[in-house]
mmCIF file with all atom_site columns, C-alpha atoms in Angstrom:
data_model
loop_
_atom_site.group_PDB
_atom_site.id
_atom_site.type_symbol
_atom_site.label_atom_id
_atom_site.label_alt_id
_atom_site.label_comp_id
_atom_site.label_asym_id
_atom_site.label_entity_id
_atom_site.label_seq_id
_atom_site.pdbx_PDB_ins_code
_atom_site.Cartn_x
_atom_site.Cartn_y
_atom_site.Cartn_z
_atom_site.occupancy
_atom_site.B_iso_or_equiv
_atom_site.pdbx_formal_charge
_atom_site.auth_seq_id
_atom_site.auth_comp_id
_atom_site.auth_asym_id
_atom_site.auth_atom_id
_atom_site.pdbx_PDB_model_num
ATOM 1   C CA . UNK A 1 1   ? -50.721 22.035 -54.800 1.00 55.00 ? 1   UNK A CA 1
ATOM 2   C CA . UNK A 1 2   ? -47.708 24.514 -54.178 1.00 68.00 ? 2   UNK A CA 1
ATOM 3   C CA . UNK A 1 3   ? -46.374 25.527 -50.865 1.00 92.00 ? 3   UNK A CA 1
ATOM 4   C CA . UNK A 1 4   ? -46.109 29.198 -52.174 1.00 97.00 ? 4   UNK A CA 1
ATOM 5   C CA . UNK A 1 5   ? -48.623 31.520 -53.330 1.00 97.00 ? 5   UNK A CA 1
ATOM 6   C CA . UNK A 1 6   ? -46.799 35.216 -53.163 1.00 98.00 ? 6   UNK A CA 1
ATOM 7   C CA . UNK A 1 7   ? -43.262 35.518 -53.090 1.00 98.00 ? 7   UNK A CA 1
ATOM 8   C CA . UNK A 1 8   ? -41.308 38.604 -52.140 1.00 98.00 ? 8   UNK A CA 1
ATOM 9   C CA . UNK A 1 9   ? -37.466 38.905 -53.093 1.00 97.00 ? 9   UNK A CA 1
ATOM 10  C CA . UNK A 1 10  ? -35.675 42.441 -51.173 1.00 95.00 ? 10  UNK A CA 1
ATOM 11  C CA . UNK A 1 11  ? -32.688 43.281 -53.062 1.00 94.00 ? 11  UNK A CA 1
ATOM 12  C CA . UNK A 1 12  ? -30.482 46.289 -52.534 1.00 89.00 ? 12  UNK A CA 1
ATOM 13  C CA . UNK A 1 13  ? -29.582 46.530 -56.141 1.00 88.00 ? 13  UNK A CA 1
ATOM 14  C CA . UNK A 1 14  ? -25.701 45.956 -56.076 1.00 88.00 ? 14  UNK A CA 1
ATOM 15  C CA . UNK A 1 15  ? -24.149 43.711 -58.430 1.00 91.00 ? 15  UNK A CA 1
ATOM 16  C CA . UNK A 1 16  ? -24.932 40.503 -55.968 1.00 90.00 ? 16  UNK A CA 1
ATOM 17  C CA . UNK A 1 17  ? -28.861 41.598 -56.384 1.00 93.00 ? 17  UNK A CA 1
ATOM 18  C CA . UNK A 1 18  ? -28.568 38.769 -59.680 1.00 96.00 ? 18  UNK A CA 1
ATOM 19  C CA . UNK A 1 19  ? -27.814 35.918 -57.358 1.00 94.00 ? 19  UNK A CA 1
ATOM 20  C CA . UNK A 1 20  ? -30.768 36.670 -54.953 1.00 95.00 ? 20  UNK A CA 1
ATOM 21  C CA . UNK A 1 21  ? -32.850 36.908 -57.852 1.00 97.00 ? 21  UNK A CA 1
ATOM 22  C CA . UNK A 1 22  ? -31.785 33.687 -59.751 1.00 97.00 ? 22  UNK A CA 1
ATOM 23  C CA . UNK A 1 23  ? -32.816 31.351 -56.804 1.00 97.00 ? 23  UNK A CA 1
ATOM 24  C CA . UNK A 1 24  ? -35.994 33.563 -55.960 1.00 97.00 ? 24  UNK A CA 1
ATOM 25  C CA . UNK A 1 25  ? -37.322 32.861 -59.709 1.00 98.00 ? 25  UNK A CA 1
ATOM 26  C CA . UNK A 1 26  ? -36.515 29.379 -59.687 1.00 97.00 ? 26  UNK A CA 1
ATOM 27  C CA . UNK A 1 27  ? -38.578 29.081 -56.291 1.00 97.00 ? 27  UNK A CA 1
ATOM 28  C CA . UNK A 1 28  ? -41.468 31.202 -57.831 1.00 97.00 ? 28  UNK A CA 1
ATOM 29  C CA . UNK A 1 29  ? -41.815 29.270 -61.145 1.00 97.00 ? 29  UNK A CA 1
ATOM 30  C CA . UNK A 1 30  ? -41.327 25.804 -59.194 1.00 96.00 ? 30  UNK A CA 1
ATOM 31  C CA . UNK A 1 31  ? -44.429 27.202 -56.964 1.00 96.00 ? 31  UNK A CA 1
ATOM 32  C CA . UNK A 1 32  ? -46.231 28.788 -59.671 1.00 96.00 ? 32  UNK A CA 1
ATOM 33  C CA . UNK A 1 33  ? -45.978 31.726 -57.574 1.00 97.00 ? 33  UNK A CA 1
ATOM 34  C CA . UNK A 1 34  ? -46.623 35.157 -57.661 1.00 97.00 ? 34  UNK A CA 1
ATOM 35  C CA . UNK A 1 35  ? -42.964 37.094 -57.364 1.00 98.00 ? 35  UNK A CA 1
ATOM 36  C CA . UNK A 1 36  ? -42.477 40.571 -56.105 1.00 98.00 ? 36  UNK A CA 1
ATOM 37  C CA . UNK A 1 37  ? -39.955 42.809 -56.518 1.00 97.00 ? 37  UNK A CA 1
ATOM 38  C CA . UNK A 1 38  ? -38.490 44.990 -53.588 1.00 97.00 ? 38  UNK A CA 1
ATOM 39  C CA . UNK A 1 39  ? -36.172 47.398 -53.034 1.00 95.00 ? 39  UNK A CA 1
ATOM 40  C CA . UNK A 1 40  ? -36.220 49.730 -50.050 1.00 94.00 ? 40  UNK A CA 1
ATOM 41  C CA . UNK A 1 41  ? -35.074 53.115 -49.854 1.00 91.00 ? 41  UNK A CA 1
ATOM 42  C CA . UNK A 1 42  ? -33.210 53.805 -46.985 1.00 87.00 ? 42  UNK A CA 1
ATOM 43  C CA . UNK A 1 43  ? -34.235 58.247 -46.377 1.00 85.00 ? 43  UNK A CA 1
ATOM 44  C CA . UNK A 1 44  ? -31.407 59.988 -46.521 1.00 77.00 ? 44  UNK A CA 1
ATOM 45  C CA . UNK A 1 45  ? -31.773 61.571 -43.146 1.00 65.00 ? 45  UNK A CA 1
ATOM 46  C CA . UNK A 1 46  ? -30.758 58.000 -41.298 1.00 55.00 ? 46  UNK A CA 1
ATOM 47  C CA . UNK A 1 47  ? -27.335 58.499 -43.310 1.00 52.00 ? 47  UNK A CA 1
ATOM 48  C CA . UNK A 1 48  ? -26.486 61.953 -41.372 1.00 55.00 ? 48  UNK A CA 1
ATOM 49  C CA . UNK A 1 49  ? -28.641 61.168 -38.453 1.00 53.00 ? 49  UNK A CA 1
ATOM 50  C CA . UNK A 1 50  ? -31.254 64.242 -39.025 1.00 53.00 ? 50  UNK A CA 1
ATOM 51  C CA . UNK A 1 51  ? -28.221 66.306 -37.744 1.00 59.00 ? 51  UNK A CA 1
ATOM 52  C CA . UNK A 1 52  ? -27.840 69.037 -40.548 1.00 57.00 ? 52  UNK A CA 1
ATOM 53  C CA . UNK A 1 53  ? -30.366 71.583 -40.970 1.00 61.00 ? 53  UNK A CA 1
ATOM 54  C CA . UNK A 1 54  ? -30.356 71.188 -44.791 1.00 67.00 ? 54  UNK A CA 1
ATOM 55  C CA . UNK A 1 55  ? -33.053 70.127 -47.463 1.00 69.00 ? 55  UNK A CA 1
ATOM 56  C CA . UNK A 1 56  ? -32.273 66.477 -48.557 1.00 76.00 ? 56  UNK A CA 1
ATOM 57  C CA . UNK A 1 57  ? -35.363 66.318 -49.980 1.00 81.00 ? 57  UNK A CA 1
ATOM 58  C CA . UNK A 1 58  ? -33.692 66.314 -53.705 1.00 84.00 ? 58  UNK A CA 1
ATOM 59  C CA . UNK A 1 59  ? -31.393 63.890 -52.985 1.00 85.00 ? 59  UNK A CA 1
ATOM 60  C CA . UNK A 1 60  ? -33.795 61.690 -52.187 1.00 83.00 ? 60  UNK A CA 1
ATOM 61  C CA . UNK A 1 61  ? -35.747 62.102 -54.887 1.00 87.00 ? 61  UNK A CA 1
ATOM 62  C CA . UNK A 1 62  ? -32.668 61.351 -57.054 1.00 90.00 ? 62  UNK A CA 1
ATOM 63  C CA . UNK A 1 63  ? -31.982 58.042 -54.683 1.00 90.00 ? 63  UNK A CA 1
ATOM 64  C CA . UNK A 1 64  ? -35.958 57.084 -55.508 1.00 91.00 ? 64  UNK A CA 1
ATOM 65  C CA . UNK A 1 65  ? -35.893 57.498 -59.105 1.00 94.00 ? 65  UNK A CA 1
ATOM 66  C CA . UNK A 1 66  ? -32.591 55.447 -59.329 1.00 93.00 ? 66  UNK A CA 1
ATOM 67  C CA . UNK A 1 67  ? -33.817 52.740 -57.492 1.00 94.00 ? 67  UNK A CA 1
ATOM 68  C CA . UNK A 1 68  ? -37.248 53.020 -59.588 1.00 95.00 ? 68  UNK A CA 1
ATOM 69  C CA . UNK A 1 69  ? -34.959 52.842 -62.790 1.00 95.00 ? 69  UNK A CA 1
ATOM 70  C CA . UNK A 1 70  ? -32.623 49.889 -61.712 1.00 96.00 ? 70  UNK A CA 1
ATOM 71  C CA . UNK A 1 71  ? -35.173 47.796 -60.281 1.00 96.00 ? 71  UNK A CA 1
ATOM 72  C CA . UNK A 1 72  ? -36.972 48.225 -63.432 1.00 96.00 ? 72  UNK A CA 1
ATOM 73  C CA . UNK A 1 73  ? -34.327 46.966 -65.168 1.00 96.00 ? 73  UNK A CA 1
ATOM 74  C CA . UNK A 1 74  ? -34.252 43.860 -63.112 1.00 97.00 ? 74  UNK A CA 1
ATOM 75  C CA . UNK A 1 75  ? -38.371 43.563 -63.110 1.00 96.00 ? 75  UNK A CA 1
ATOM 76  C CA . UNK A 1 76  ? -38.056 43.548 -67.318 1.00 97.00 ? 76  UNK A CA 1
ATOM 77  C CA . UNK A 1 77  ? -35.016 41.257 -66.862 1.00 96.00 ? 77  UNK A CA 1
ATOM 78  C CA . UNK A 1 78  ? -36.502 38.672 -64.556 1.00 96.00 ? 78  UNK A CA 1
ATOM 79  C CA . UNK A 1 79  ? -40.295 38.726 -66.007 1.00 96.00 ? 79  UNK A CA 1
ATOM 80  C CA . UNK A 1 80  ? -41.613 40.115 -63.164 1.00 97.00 ? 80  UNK A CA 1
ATOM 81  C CA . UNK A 1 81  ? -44.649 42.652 -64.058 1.00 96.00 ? 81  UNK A CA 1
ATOM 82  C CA . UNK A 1 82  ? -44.671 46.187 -63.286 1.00 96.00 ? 82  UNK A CA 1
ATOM 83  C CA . UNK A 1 83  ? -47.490 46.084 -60.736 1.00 96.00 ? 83  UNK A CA 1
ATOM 84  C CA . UNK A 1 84  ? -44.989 43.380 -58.702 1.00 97.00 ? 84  UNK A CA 1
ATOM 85  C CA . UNK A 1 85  ? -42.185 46.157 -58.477 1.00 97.00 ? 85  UNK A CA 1
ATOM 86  C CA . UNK A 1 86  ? -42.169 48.084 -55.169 1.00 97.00 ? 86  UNK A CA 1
ATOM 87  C CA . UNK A 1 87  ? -39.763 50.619 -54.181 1.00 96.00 ? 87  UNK A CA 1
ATOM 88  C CA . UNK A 1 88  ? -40.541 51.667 -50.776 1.00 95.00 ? 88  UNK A CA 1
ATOM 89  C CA . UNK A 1 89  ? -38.767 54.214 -48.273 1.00 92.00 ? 89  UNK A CA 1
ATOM 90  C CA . UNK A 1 90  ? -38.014 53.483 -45.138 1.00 92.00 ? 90  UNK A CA 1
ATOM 91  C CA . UNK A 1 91  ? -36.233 51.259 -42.734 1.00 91.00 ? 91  UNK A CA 1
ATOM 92  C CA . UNK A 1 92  ? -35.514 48.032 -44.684 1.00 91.00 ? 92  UNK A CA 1
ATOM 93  C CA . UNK A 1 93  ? -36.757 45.762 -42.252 1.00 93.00 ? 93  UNK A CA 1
ATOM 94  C CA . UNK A 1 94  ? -40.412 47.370 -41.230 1.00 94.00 ? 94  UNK A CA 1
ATOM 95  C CA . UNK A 1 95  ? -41.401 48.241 -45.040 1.00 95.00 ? 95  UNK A CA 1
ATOM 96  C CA . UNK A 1 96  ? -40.636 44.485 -45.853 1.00 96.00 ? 96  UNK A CA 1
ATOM 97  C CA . UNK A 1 97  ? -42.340 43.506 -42.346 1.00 96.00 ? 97  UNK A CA 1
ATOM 98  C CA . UNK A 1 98  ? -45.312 45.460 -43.814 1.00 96.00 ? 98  UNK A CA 1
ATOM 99  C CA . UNK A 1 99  ? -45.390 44.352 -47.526 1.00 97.00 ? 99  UNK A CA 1
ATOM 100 C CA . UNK A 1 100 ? -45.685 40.760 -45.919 1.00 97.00 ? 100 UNK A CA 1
ATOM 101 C CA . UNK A 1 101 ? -48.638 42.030 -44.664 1.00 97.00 ? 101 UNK A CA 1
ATOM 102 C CA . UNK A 1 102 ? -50.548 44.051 -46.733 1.00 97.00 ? 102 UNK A CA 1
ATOM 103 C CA . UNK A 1 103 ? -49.890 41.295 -49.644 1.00 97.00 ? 103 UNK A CA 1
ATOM 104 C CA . UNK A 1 104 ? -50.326 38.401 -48.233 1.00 97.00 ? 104 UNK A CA 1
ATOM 105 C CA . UNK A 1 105 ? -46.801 37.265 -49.025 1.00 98.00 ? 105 UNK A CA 1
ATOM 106 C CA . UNK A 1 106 ? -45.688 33.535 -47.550 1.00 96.00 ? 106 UNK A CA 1
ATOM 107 C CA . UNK A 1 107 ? -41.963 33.179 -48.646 1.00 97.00 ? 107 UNK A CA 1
ATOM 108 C CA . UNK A 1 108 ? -39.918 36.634 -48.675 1.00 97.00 ? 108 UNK A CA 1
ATOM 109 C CA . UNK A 1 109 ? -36.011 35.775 -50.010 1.00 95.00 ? 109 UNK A CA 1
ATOM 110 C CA . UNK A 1 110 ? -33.172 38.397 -49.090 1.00 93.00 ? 110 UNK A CA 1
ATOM 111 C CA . UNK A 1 111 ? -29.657 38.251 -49.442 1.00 89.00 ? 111 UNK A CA 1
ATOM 112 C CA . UNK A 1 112 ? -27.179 37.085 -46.845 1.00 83.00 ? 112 UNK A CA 1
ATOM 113 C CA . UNK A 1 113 ? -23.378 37.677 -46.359 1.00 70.00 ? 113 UNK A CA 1
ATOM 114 C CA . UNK A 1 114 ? -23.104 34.917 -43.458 1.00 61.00 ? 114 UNK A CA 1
ATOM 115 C CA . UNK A 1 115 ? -20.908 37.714 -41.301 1.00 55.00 ? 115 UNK A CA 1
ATOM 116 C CA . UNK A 1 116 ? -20.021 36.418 -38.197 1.00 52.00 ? 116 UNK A CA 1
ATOM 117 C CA . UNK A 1 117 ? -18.598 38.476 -34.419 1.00 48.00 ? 117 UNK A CA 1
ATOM 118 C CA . UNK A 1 118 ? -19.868 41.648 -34.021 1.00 41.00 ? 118 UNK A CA 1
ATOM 119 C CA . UNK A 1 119 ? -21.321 42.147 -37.225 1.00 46.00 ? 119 UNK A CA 1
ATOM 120 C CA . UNK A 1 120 ? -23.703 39.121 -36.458 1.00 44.00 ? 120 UNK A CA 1
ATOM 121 C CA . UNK A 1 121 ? -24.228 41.050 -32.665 1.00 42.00 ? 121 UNK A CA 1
ATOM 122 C CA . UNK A 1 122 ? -25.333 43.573 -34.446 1.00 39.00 ? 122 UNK A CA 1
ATOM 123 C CA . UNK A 1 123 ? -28.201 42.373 -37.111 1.00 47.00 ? 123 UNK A CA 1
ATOM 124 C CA . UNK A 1 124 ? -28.677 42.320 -40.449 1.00 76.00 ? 124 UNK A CA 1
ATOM 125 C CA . UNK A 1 125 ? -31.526 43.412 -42.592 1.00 80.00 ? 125 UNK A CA 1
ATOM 126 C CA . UNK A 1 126 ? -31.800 39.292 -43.398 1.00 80.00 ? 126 UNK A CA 1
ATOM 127 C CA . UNK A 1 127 ? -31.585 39.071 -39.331 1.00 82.00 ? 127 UNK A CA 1
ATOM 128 C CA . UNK A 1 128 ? -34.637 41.619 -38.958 1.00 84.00 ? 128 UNK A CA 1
ATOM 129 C CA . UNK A 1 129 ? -36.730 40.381 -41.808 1.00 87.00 ? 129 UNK A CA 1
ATOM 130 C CA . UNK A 1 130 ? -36.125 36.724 -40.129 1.00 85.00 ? 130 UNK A CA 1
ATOM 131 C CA . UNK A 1 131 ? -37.329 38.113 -36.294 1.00 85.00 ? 131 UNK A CA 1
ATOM 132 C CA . UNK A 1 132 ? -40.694 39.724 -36.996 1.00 84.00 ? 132 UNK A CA 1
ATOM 133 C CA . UNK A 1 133 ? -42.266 37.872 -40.427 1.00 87.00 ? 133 UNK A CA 1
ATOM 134 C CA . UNK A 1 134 ? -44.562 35.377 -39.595 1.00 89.00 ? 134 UNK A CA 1
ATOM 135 C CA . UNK A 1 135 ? -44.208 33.811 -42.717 1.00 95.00 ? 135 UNK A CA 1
ATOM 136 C CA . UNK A 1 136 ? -41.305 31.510 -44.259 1.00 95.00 ? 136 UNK A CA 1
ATOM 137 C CA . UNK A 1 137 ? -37.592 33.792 -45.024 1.00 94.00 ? 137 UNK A CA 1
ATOM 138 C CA . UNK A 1 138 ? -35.297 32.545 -46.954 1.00 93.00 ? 138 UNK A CA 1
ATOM 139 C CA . UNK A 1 139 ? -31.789 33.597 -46.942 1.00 89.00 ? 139 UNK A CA 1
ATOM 140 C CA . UNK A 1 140 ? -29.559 33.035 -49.785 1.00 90.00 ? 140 UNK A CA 1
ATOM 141 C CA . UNK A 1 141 ? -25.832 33.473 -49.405 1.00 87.00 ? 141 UNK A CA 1
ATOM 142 C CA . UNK A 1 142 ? -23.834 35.927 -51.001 1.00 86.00 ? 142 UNK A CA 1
ATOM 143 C CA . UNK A 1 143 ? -20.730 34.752 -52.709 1.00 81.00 ? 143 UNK A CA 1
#
């Protein structure tokens, strides 16, 4: 009987994304798990602080159809299905906080850089997703 049922992997879609996603299939398949696919969306108002009184509302369209595109690209890449791709917006931490929820995930695997000093003081989207998931996180270092 496997440990795992549902298994979310967030990636931000850089070039490291393939690293996060090599160890998250090998856990999946070793579980005979159910992987999904997350990226979230960060809106485009947190980047300027809601300061300018301008419509951003293209841009983020433009952000959400990117990230719809690349992660995609991984989903077709890495076998997962469509239906097991979600691009959310939002803050990274709460949407994945969420998804654990309202999917019944038990393992989520994200992406950690291992910083240290005040970048450690200050938190990490691994750091969040690790504080307020009740299930198992798994964070797989960057190299």
């Amino acid at each position: 009987m496997s440990t795992y049922k549902k298994v979310l992997v967030a990636i931000d879609l850089t070039e490291e994304a393939p690293q996060v996603l090599n160890k998250a299939k090998s856990i999946a398949e070793s579980q005979a798990a159910e992987l999904l696919l997350v990226h979230v969306v960060e809106p485009v108002g947190y980047a300027y602080g809601g300061d300018i009184p301008m419509d951003l509302s293209e841009l983020q369209d433009q952000l959400d159809k990117a990230a719809h595109d690349q992660l995609g690209q991984y989903g077709e890449q890495y076998g997962v299905a469509k239906d097991s791709q979600i691009v959310t917006v939002g803050r990274p931490e709460s949407e994945i906080h969420r998804l654990v929820k309202e999917q019944g995930v038990d393992l989520v695997i994200v992406g950690s850089h291992g910083r240290k000093g005040f970048q450690l003081l200050l938190g990490s989207t691994a750091n969040g997703v690790l504080h307020g998931t009740e299930c198992d996180v798994l964070a797989v270092r960057i190299h």
